[in-house]
């Protein structure tokens, strides 16, 4: 039996478990909320992660050119969110590797079968590639954050006004004691 | 405020807390990207705020006064007596959790202490310990805890992670307004010099010069002169607004952001053009270089500071001898005007009940404050057919409207902006209903959180808003987000850059002025931003390109 067939058969279990593991990276109250059925506007983080993770899995499974091309938008939509949340860089993108764990746990029995060993290595290296892409995307959004921050600093300086000497800030000032 | 819960709804309320476990033991980390910088001593000294000193929230030592605890507890006691609402809010929360998932900071970030109920618990736990018998005896079992330095740091962190937007209060069956708890929390913190630079600097500038940036009167006028040059280029008409003119009928006050920051500047050009249009019809209006700020960052400091900064509006109206005040597109400015100004600095019986000189409409809702929001004023003009408009000039815009928290939830300005947009633009698309009107999602940067250093906080807090914009962008190709708040105009462009870069931000009066046909104007080829009007794209390729570049720079 091929690994791909197994993954397809157990798709729903694997994805659900992967999602559970991803949501476990959040505090319990947040987990409960993100996993709730509130709609995509009331619960945008939860719904986005859920939908995009499903897409990620399917595209990873396809493994062809088109699948890989479509991976980026799904990955971006998740990472763009996590890049603004309380995570270190490794935590922010580490959710990718949780797929390995999900597969291992769901396909516990089948996993060690020597017939699928090669498939398994191939699939896992696809996950590793995904993690590398994730890292690039994470950096892209962190840079974007800093860019916006820097622009904000420029706005604070308010070039035109300062240049023309139009601003008068509060001076160093001491009350007469 | 939410309605009183119906019996059926009350049954649905679970009286056992479904969450709130272990939060008291979760230590607070003051993080870069989330926390704002501390206020500078010179700015505190200038307005007489306590404990001015160099300090940083990222250091362990916050340089508190030795008797800080007494100051806070005395301050809390005083406020419990003074504000009945605070006492009630402290006592009646049943921790049902209806508000828990309604705060944009929790929705976008997932930090449980940003659930409104928990934000309020930060203060409530200390209140229980100090002022309730159960709390005194049973301590943590009754949800009570001692006020320690760590608790204080937690207060500072989370009261400056609340935009005072009041979305949570809409969903609370008891109408508990966590924004008011935040307001009091910040007021207490300010008693011992715990504040943020992005709030205290504007407060000091506003107190000294009259506006957040410290633009002096001549500079304020110079900026407006630059706008007049631009308007002349676009329309061929030189406008002649008046400043500080005694005896004018109406005084116009707008947030200073409209004068110094894009894209607010285009909205400001919009006001100027509208006033010019109405002049021949009898509008007699003046700008003020003294009351040159509508916004009020004092409101993010303490009630007292809000009152002091607000006072200049009536003072200037009195000095100039006007009959009433017209106010520009702003958010929290209107919360202060609408809910506090009358008791802060009123009654303004030297002013008259506002009447539109063009339509004769009496603005009865402003009977007491004598101050009218320009969006109502303009909606009334359109309703009475007083404006000649060519909406096709806005045909390259597909607009959606962001209800700013304060005008929407604070004063019910829901339909007027939509009415104005729909009469000046052809393409208008609403965001989903659970994200607009009373339920609108905050920009994530209000109440003084629009600094640069807390960008992660702003981006995650604005995520639910941006998510709804993204939806209408993908579905209807929306490319412009309209709003009637100066803070929004300053912060939403950043939010869009991160989440939906295809969408830009505009004030509503920019749209009005684009559509407005001025008497004797030349054929317009560009909009107020210098970008080609629909159908004019090939007029002069080179010139058009140059202008677009100029607008972006
Ligand atoms: S503030 Fe209101 S909605 Fe929130 S937990 Fe308390 S009672 Fe429930
Ligand atoms: S007022 Fe707004 S920001 Fe503050 S807790 Fe409520 S929903 Fe959150």
XYZ file of C-alpha atoms and ligand atoms in Angstrom:
746
model
C 0.000 0.000 0.000
C 1.205 3.487 -0.842
C 1.502 6.181 1.786
C -0.455 8.617 -0.365
C -3.428 6.280 -0.371
C -3.287 6.012 3.394
C -3.053 9.752 3.800
C -6.010 10.210 1.534
C -8.049 7.657 3.408
C -7.309 9.200 6.768
C -7.315 12.765 5.497
C -9.987 13.964 7.845
C -8.393 12.426 10.964
C -4.949 13.687 10.089
C -6.075 17.219 9.318
C -8.268 17.398 12.411
C -5.450 16.202 14.586
C -3.000 18.575 12.921
C -5.409 21.441 13.566
C -5.792 20.394 17.196
C -2.042 20.456 17.587
C -1.825 23.858 15.900
C -4.496 25.324 18.149
C -2.681 23.891 21.149
C 0.014 26.457 20.484
C -2.448 29.012 21.894
C -3.587 29.445 25.526
C -6.640 27.320 26.487
C -9.226 30.136 26.299
C -8.000 31.100 22.866
C -8.006 27.463 21.718
C -11.626 27.103 22.677
C -12.556 30.236 20.807
C -10.489 29.606 17.686
C -11.965 26.123 17.401
C -15.506 27.389 17.892
C -17.987 27.485 15.055
C -18.273 31.287 15.075
C -18.264 32.478 11.467
C -15.273 33.712 9.493
C -15.891 37.325 10.499
C -16.441 36.752 14.208
C -13.605 34.254 14.374
C -11.253 35.190 11.549
C -8.121 33.621 13.024
C -9.745 30.271 13.750
C -11.547 30.047 10.425
C -8.537 31.134 8.388
C -6.223 28.652 10.070
C -8.763 25.858 9.676
C -9.501 26.481 6.012
C -5.953 27.154 4.949
C -4.554 24.173 6.827
C -6.930 21.884 4.969
C -5.778 23.384 1.699
C -2.145 22.994 2.709
C -2.620 19.319 3.359
C -4.379 18.679 0.078
C -1.788 20.507 -1.939
C 1.042 18.834 -0.149
C -0.542 15.515 -0.927
C -0.880 16.323 -4.595
C 2.790 17.175 -4.572
C 2.720 18.233 -8.242
C 3.687 21.598 -9.648
C 0.234 23.114 -9.409
C -0.185 21.913 -5.864
C 3.092 23.410 -4.786
C 2.329 26.678 -6.493
C -0.914 26.985 -4.612
C 0.758 26.285 -1.334
C 2.125 29.779 -0.969
C -1.167 31.690 -0.604
C -2.476 29.212 1.972
C 0.757 29.331 3.905
C 0.862 33.124 3.689
C -2.614 33.500 5.080
C -1.654 31.516 8.169
C 1.796 32.976 8.720
C 0.694 36.547 8.197
C -1.499 36.033 11.261
C 1.073 34.232 13.386
C 3.716 36.846 12.615
C 1.663 39.347 14.655
C 0.939 37.032 17.585
C 2.838 36.117 20.746
C 5.254 33.665 19.123
C 8.967 33.385 18.668
C 9.938 32.851 15.012
C 10.340 29.112 15.513
C 6.992 28.851 17.238
C 5.325 30.892 14.529
C 6.339 28.490 11.762
C 6.816 25.340 13.844
C 3.216 24.352 13.226
C 4.316 22.868 9.913
C 6.226 20.094 11.703
C 3.161 19.273 13.719
C 1.881 17.614 10.559
C 4.594 14.983 10.895
C 3.446 14.317 14.406
C -0.178 14.159 13.388
C 0.559 11.631 10.649
C 2.695 9.554 12.963
C 0.017 9.472 15.603
C -2.897 8.815 13.299
C -1.092 6.208 11.225
C 0.727 4.668 14.158
C 0.326 1.092 13.025
C 0.985 1.615 9.342
C 3.913 3.955 9.742
C 6.641 1.422 10.413
C 5.698 -0.841 7.587
C 8.762 -1.130 5.428
C 6.746 -0.855 2.199
C 5.994 2.751 2.838
C 9.313 3.781 4.286
C 10.481 5.363 1.077
C 7.175 7.156 0.555
C 7.357 8.387 4.046
C 10.804 9.872 3.654
C 9.718 11.561 0.459
C 6.614 13.028 2.046
C 8.454 14.187 5.123
C 11.038 15.959 3.051
C 8.160 17.705 1.291
C 7.072 18.923 4.724
C 10.622 20.123 5.380
C 10.561 22.086 2.137
C 7.301 23.590 3.218
C 8.907 24.710 6.463
C 11.652 26.470 4.539
C 9.099 28.307 2.448
C 7.291 29.159 5.661
C 10.438 30.719 7.006
C 10.753 32.967 3.959
C 7.144 34.016 4.284
C 7.526 34.720 7.973
C 10.501 36.949 7.267
C 8.597 38.728 4.540
C 5.822 39.690 6.933
C 8.115 40.609 9.780
C 9.965 42.873 7.382
C 6.680 44.354 6.334
C 5.884 45.069 9.979
C 9.213 46.844 10.430
C 8.712 48.739 7.219
C 5.352 50.000 8.444
C 6.957 50.851 11.783
C 9.715 52.797 10.077
C 7.231 54.646 7.898
C 5.313 55.522 11.024
C 8.473 56.977 12.523
C 8.864 59.084 9.419
C 5.273 60.210 9.689
C 5.912 61.234 13.280
C 8.753 63.413 12.124
C 6.343 64.835 9.601
C 8.951 65.966 7.090
C 7.207 68.875 5.461
C 6.319 70.547 8.722
C 9.723 70.193 10.274
C 11.501 71.186 7.115
C 9.553 74.377 6.921
C 10.046 74.987 10.623
C 6.347 74.769 11.225
C 6.441 72.660 14.349
C 7.039 73.899 17.832
C 7.412 71.127 20.366
C 7.252 71.537 24.102
C 10.757 72.664 25.129
C 12.836 71.208 27.934
C 11.071 72.846 30.773
C 11.414 73.099 34.525
C 8.834 74.577 36.837
C 10.124 77.512 38.874
C 10.472 76.101 42.342
C -25.597 50.186 25.712
C -27.228 46.804 25.356
C -30.858 46.363 26.241
C -31.843 44.836 29.542
C -31.731 41.064 29.023
C -35.030 39.324 28.416
C -35.878 36.477 30.806
C -35.103 33.927 28.129
C -31.666 35.359 27.591
C -31.006 35.367 31.292
C -31.632 31.658 31.408
C -28.951 31.235 28.788
C -26.380 33.017 30.887
C -24.147 30.535 32.610
C -23.426 31.644 36.096
C -20.341 29.608 36.537
C -17.280 31.014 34.916
C -16.439 28.838 31.929
C -12.935 30.211 31.820
C -10.790 32.474 33.943
C -8.794 29.651 35.363
C -5.263 30.304 36.403
C -5.071 33.776 34.908
C -3.940 35.353 38.150
C -0.832 33.202 38.119
C 0.058 33.883 34.522
C 2.842 36.448 34.749
C 2.706 39.497 32.544
C 5.527 40.079 30.146
C 6.005 43.623 28.869
C 6.872 43.004 25.246
C 8.438 45.007 22.471
C 5.958 45.355 19.645
C 3.050 45.331 22.056
C 3.887 47.944 24.676
C 4.181 51.671 24.008
C 7.104 53.772 25.194
C 6.874 55.746 28.409
C 5.943 59.413 28.613
C 8.821 61.889 28.736
C 9.215 63.926 31.911
C 9.105 67.303 30.132
C 5.643 66.557 28.787
C 4.309 65.477 32.165
C 5.795 68.482 33.879
C 4.306 70.845 31.366
C 0.773 69.859 32.291
C 1.502 69.068 35.928
C 1.066 65.290 35.742
C 2.528 63.359 38.694
C 5.872 61.597 38.953
C 7.677 62.929 35.884
C 10.887 60.939 35.350
C 12.816 59.017 32.719
C 11.581 55.451 32.868
C 10.960 52.520 30.580
C 8.310 49.819 30.843
C 10.926 47.328 29.624
C 13.089 47.915 32.723
C 12.389 46.071 35.955
C 12.327 49.280 37.983
C 9.484 51.592 37.012
C 10.628 54.261 39.476
C 7.355 54.436 41.327
C 6.809 56.823 44.197
C 7.284 55.040 47.574
C 3.623 55.458 48.528
C 2.298 54.361 45.136
C -0.018 51.768 46.590
C -1.763 54.219 48.847
C -2.143 56.689 45.988
C -3.789 54.053 43.794
C -6.098 52.682 46.475
C -7.153 56.159 47.608
C -7.698 57.052 43.977
C -9.825 53.975 43.440
C -11.921 54.701 46.522
C -12.485 58.263 45.396
C -13.594 57.135 41.962
C -15.901 54.453 43.292
C -17.708 57.180 45.174
C -17.659 59.632 42.291
C -18.659 57.342 39.414
C -21.653 55.222 40.242
C -21.218 53.329 36.990
C -17.801 52.126 38.129
C -19.174 50.748 41.377
C -21.940 48.973 39.489
C -19.550 47.570 36.890
C -17.361 46.245 39.696
C -20.269 44.489 41.366
C -22.640 43.136 38.749
C -20.547 41.166 36.262
C -21.680 37.527 36.409
C -18.758 36.367 34.292
C -21.099 34.889 31.723
C -18.492 35.286 29.010
C -20.793 36.924 26.457
C -18.201 39.653 25.973
C -15.183 37.346 26.073
C -14.775 36.774 22.355
C -15.933 40.213 21.226
C -12.715 42.164 21.666
C -10.633 42.552 18.509
C -7.410 42.152 20.488
C -8.485 38.748 21.736
C -10.034 37.752 18.418
C -6.902 38.653 16.484
C -4.235 37.810 19.032
C -5.586 35.125 21.324
C -4.185 36.552 24.581
C -6.863 35.652 27.176
C -6.182 38.780 29.206
C -7.590 40.695 26.272
C -10.992 39.157 26.845
C -12.971 42.156 28.121
C -14.195 40.238 31.154
C -10.609 39.514 32.141
C -9.472 43.044 31.443
C -12.077 44.217 33.912
C -11.118 41.475 36.374
C -7.652 43.004 36.586
C -9.175 45.944 38.426
C -12.087 44.049 39.925
C -9.820 41.542 41.701
C -8.156 44.380 43.599
C -11.517 46.003 44.249
C -12.748 42.743 45.783
C -9.725 42.458 48.006
C -9.991 45.985 49.302
C -13.692 46.704 49.342
C -15.687 43.487 49.701
C -15.982 41.309 52.777
C -15.767 38.071 50.839
C -12.646 39.244 49.080
C -10.999 40.371 52.294
C -11.585 37.020 53.963
C -11.370 34.500 51.171
C -8.826 36.124 48.907
C -8.203 34.287 45.663
C -11.167 31.952 46.227
C -13.405 34.961 45.855
C -11.420 36.225 42.896
C -9.615 38.774 45.025
C -5.944 39.661 45.113
C -3.506 42.047 46.632
C -2.293 45.048 44.668
C 1.382 44.363 44.056
C 3.895 45.819 41.664
C 3.311 42.899 39.309
C -0.411 43.537 39.352
C 0.278 47.168 38.604
C 2.413 46.226 35.610
C -0.349 43.972 34.405
C -2.805 46.872 34.641
C -0.519 49.119 32.655
C 0.048 46.469 30.017
C -3.593 45.605 29.447
C -5.231 48.980 29.958
C -2.964 50.117 27.165
C -4.097 47.170 25.060
C -7.702 48.372 25.042
C -8.865 50.919 22.496
C -11.903 51.906 24.582
C -14.003 50.961 21.573
C -17.007 49.624 23.543
C -17.672 46.722 21.211
C -17.782 44.399 24.193
C -20.484 46.469 25.890
C -22.846 45.858 22.982
C -22.875 42.160 23.823
C -22.994 42.371 27.627
C -26.486 41.586 28.901
C -25.900 44.090 31.693
C -24.397 46.780 29.523
C -21.106 46.715 31.379
C -18.769 49.003 29.516
C -15.214 47.742 29.819
C -14.040 50.885 28.045
C -15.035 52.870 31.124
C -13.088 50.498 33.311
C -10.057 51.038 31.106
C -10.573 54.790 31.311
C -10.575 54.658 35.107
C -7.660 52.206 35.096
C -5.569 54.593 33.028
C -6.607 57.497 35.206
C -5.352 55.615 38.277
C -2.089 54.711 36.574
C -1.526 58.336 35.656
C -1.704 59.242 39.338
C 1.713 57.661 39.760
C 3.164 58.617 36.394
C 2.423 55.463 34.405
C 1.480 56.554 30.922
C 2.684 56.361 27.319
C 4.692 58.799 25.268
C 2.285 58.717 22.353
C -0.444 60.031 24.638
C 1.396 62.402 26.937
C 3.295 64.221 24.180
C 0.114 65.159 22.282
C -1.474 66.184 25.577
C 1.391 68.562 26.374
C 1.501 69.922 22.825
C -2.223 70.367 22.770
C -2.141 72.220 26.047
C 0.646 74.492 24.918
C 0.046 75.094 21.228
C -3.485 73.882 20.774
C -2.879 70.700 18.793
C -1.122 67.334 19.023
C 1.870 68.116 16.886
C 2.611 71.545 18.231
C 1.784 73.345 14.976
C 1.855 77.050 15.697
C -0.882 79.341 14.396
C 1.053 80.738 11.427
C 2.161 77.229 10.461
C -1.389 75.960 10.648
C -2.398 78.682 8.243
C 0.605 77.952 5.998
C -0.444 74.312 5.714
C -3.920 75.337 4.664
C -2.378 77.714 2.117
C -0.575 74.721 0.578
C -3.959 73.048 0.220
C -5.356 76.154 -1.444
C -2.534 75.982 -4.011
C -3.411 72.380 -4.762
C -7.109 73.132 -5.003
C -6.375 75.981 -7.375
C -4.314 73.661 -9.590
C -7.151 71.167 -9.722
C -10.179 73.465 -10.039
C -8.743 76.769 -11.215
C -10.346 78.494 -8.246
C -8.529 80.253 -5.413
C -10.456 79.838 -2.191
C -10.312 82.383 0.592
C -11.112 80.784 3.921
C -11.025 82.968 7.009
C -9.167 82.389 10.265
C -9.978 83.567 13.779
C -12.615 85.903 12.372
C -14.702 87.526 15.068
C -18.402 87.697 14.478
C -18.561 84.732 12.103
C -21.720 82.684 12.518
C -20.008 79.316 12.759
C -16.652 78.144 14.136
C -15.114 75.106 12.451
C -12.947 72.735 14.501
C -11.339 69.615 13.100
C -8.690 67.154 14.292
C -5.235 68.473 13.436
C -4.491 65.192 11.655
C -6.586 66.573 8.806
C -4.121 69.402 8.447
C -0.830 67.552 8.678
C -1.188 63.884 7.726
C -2.191 62.158 4.493
C -4.808 61.087 3.608
C -6.560 63.376 6.122
C -5.189 66.347 4.203
C -7.463 65.490 1.248
C -10.437 65.432 3.579
C -9.363 68.855 4.782
C -9.292 70.079 1.190
C -12.785 68.652 0.970
C -14.035 70.800 3.855
C -12.461 73.883 2.320
C -14.135 73.268 -1.031
C -17.506 72.566 0.528
C -17.376 75.757 2.587
C -16.402 77.761 -0.486
C -19.329 76.267 -2.402
C -21.738 77.246 0.348
C -20.379 80.763 0.874
C -22.546 82.321 -1.823
C -25.530 80.528 -0.303
C -25.018 82.179 3.045
C -22.454 80.125 4.935
C -20.464 82.330 7.286
C -17.762 80.177 8.807
C -14.285 80.639 10.262
C -11.372 78.370 11.096
C -9.424 78.805 14.295
C -5.676 78.550 14.694
C -6.140 78.448 18.448
C -8.775 75.726 18.739
C -6.749 73.864 16.136
C -7.378 70.393 17.497
C -10.618 68.482 17.642
C -9.029 65.345 19.038
C -8.507 65.055 22.760
C -5.744 62.777 24.026
C -6.492 64.097 27.475
C -9.380 61.665 27.371
C -6.848 58.808 27.302
C -5.177 60.229 30.398
C -7.868 61.324 32.839
C -11.285 62.971 32.901
C -9.641 66.079 34.310
C -7.159 66.332 31.447
C -9.907 65.725 28.910
C -11.826 68.595 30.414
C -8.856 70.951 30.336
C -8.102 70.279 26.691
C -11.743 70.373 25.716
C -12.223 73.781 27.302
C -10.586 75.599 24.406
C -13.470 74.811 22.074
C -16.009 76.842 23.998
C -13.396 79.415 24.972
C -12.632 80.076 21.329
C -16.312 80.108 20.382
C -16.862 82.715 23.063
C -13.862 84.800 22.063
C -14.933 84.910 18.436
C -18.573 85.417 19.305
C -19.865 82.720 16.960
C -23.348 81.209 17.225
C -22.449 77.542 17.037
C -19.666 75.101 16.256
C -19.269 72.737 13.327
C -16.847 69.863 13.842
C -14.820 67.849 11.331
C -14.678 64.112 10.735
C -13.305 62.650 13.935
C -13.889 59.785 16.316
C -13.027 60.225 19.968
C -13.398 63.985 19.615
C -17.078 63.291 19.210
C -17.245 60.932 22.140
C -15.946 63.761 24.313
C -18.181 66.376 22.691
C -21.267 64.234 22.715
C -20.963 62.635 26.115
C -18.851 64.932 28.269
C -18.463 68.465 26.949
C -21.762 69.666 28.307
C -20.916 68.660 31.871
C -17.183 69.342 31.528
C -17.362 72.874 30.245
C -21.014 73.682 29.567
C -23.620 74.882 29.535
C -22.607 76.974 26.561
C -25.519 79.334 26.870
C -23.624 82.036 25.029
C -24.128 79.906 21.902
C -27.334 79.237 20.002
C -29.051 76.047 19.000
C -27.410 75.125 15.685
C -29.435 75.797 12.552
C -28.118 75.152 9.062
C -27.917 78.542 7.353
C -28.438 76.809 4.022
C -31.404 74.550 4.692
C -32.848 75.958 7.892
C -32.651 72.531 9.508
C -32.421 72.668 13.291
C -29.946 70.176 14.689
C -31.940 69.307 17.739
C -29.574 66.551 18.830
C -26.967 69.275 19.276
C -29.313 71.564 21.161
C -27.309 71.290 24.316
C -23.664 71.078 23.152
C -24.209 73.476 20.212
C -21.805 71.433 18.156
C -22.692 69.570 14.942
C -20.781 66.792 13.170
C -20.035 67.766 9.595
C -21.367 64.483 8.246
C -24.840 65.376 9.539
C -24.487 68.850 8.144
C -23.559 67.555 4.695
C -26.154 64.781 4.687
C -28.750 67.458 5.368
C -27.458 69.560 2.456
C -27.746 66.616 0.084
C -31.163 65.642 1.387
C -32.329 69.184 0.638
C -30.806 69.149 -2.820
C -28.372 71.915 -2.114
C -25.275 70.362 -3.661
C -24.538 69.968 -7.373
C -22.711 66.666 -7.576
C -21.071 64.603 -10.268
C -20.587 61.182 -8.667
C -19.021 59.808 -11.860
C -15.782 61.513 -10.836
C -15.541 58.842 -8.152
C -16.247 56.020 -10.599
C -12.773 54.525 -10.277
C -13.446 53.942 -6.601
C -15.204 50.917 -5.215
C -15.970 51.971 -1.698
C -16.707 50.272 1.554
C -17.353 52.100 4.810
C -15.713 51.524 8.166
C -17.893 52.648 11.059
C -15.512 54.292 13.494
C -16.253 53.101 17.026
C -17.018 56.461 18.567
C -19.366 58.007 15.985
C -21.080 54.624 15.534
C -21.424 53.229 19.054
C -20.922 56.511 20.872
C -23.388 58.688 19.005
C -25.310 56.588 16.493
C -23.969 58.211 13.331
C -24.682 55.175 11.198
C -26.790 56.253 8.243
C -25.558 59.778 7.567
C -22.101 58.776 6.287
C -23.606 56.042 4.141
C -26.118 58.477 2.715
C -23.377 60.939 1.801
C -21.206 58.235 0.232
C -24.062 56.825 -1.798
C -24.876 60.250 -3.158
C -21.322 61.023 -4.140
C -20.145 57.625 -5.386
C -21.683 55.001 -7.609
C -19.990 51.924 -6.220
C -20.595 51.228 -2.568
C -20.438 47.829 -0.875
C -21.112 47.013 2.761
C -18.919 44.706 4.769
C -20.723 41.781 6.495
C -23.272 42.873 9.049
C -21.492 41.467 12.090
C -18.571 43.771 11.343
C -20.309 47.118 10.802
C -22.654 49.637 12.435
C -23.051 48.980 16.187
C -20.999 45.809 15.858
C -18.203 47.480 13.967
C -14.670 46.217 14.513
C -12.206 48.739 15.843
C -9.227 49.854 13.738
C -7.106 48.423 16.576
C -5.213 51.671 17.136
C -7.644 53.985 18.939
C -7.445 55.535 22.400
C -3.827 56.568 21.926
C -2.509 53.203 20.753
C -1.615 54.579 17.316
C 2.093 54.725 18.112
C 4.734 53.039 15.968
C 6.424 50.843 18.540
C 3.302 48.755 19.257
C 2.828 47.731 15.628
C 2.271 43.998 16.304
C -0.496 44.886 18.703
C -2.080 47.215 16.180
C -1.879 44.688 13.355
C -3.401 41.840 15.359
C -6.027 44.124 16.883
C -7.000 45.447 13.470
C -7.081 41.986 11.942
C -10.844 41.388 12.320
C -11.500 44.751 10.611
C -9.008 44.038 7.847
C -10.423 40.555 7.398
C -13.835 42.010 6.537
C -12.259 44.531 4.173
C -10.384 41.703 2.486
C -13.666 39.914 1.965
C -15.310 42.828 0.128
C -12.102 43.427 -1.773
C -12.106 39.846 -3.034
C -15.851 39.741 -3.659
C -16.537 43.193 -5.144
C -13.089 44.447 -5.991
C -13.364 47.168 -3.350
C -10.325 49.446 -3.488
C -11.187 52.231 -1.066
C -12.048 52.211 2.599
C -13.963 55.313 3.662
C -14.215 56.502 7.237
C -15.166 59.573 9.273
C -12.409 59.515 11.873
C -8.976 61.138 11.821
C -7.302 58.347 13.776
C -8.719 55.904 11.247
C -7.317 57.913 8.397
C -3.938 57.815 10.099
C -3.882 54.136 11.055
C -5.971 52.231 8.529
C -3.445 52.796 5.719
C -0.895 50.889 7.854
C -3.405 48.167 8.568
C -4.267 47.833 4.890
C -0.589 47.727 3.925
C -0.213 44.627 6.052
C -3.462 42.766 5.400
C -5.032 44.094 2.178
C -2.493 46.210 0.327
C -4.809 46.736 -2.620
C -7.119 48.949 -0.564
C -6.523 52.619 0.228
C -8.182 54.891 2.785
C -10.227 58.083 2.430
C -12.312 60.489 4.449
C -15.890 61.010 3.296
C -15.474 64.723 2.559
C -12.714 63.925 0.110
C -15.326 62.001 -1.856
C -17.783 64.880 -1.511
C -15.275 67.403 -2.849
C -14.333 65.198 -5.769
C -17.966 65.076 -6.811
C -18.846 68.663 -5.949
C -19.259 70.963 -8.975
C -17.928 74.392 -8.041
C -19.278 77.473 -9.766
C -16.794 78.576 -12.440
C -14.381 75.706 -12.040
C -12.226 74.538 -14.942
C -12.667 71.061 -16.344
C -11.168 68.805 -13.727
C -8.785 66.137 -14.916
C -7.594 64.803 -11.594
C -9.041 64.055 -8.209
C -7.811 65.740 -5.029
C -4.866 63.350 -4.865
C -3.709 64.425 -8.297
C -4.676 61.111 -9.828
C -6.501 61.123 -13.172
C -10.277 61.125 -13.016
C -12.057 58.240 -14.737
C -11.750 58.662 -18.491
C -8.889 61.150 -18.128
C -6.179 58.544 -17.809
C -4.717 59.195 -21.268
C -5.182 62.948 -21.200
C -1.541 63.620 -20.752
C 0.308 60.422 -20.022
C 3.474 62.023 -18.771
C 1.895 64.648 -16.648
C -0.505 62.129 -15.164
C 2.333 59.802 -14.253
C 4.262 62.584 -12.634
C 1.322 63.617 -10.566
C 0.636 60.106 -9.381
C 4.206 59.758 -8.261
C 4.022 63.041 -6.464
C 0.928 61.925 -4.606
C 2.613 58.798 -3.341
C 5.839 60.419 -2.256
S -18.934 42.060 31.447
Fe -21.050 41.470 30.968
S -20.859 40.055 29.221
Fe -18.843 40.213 30.149
S -18.747 38.494 31.573
Fe -19.444 40.284 32.752
S -21.686 40.180 32.671
Fe -20.941 38.785 31.097
S -13.604 48.403 24.875
Fe -12.958 47.455 22.951
S -10.739 47.165 23.196
Fe -11.599 47.505 25.254
S -12.064 45.455 26.035
Fe -13.943 46.194 25.067
S -13.822 45.385 22.955
Fe -11.746 45.263 23.827
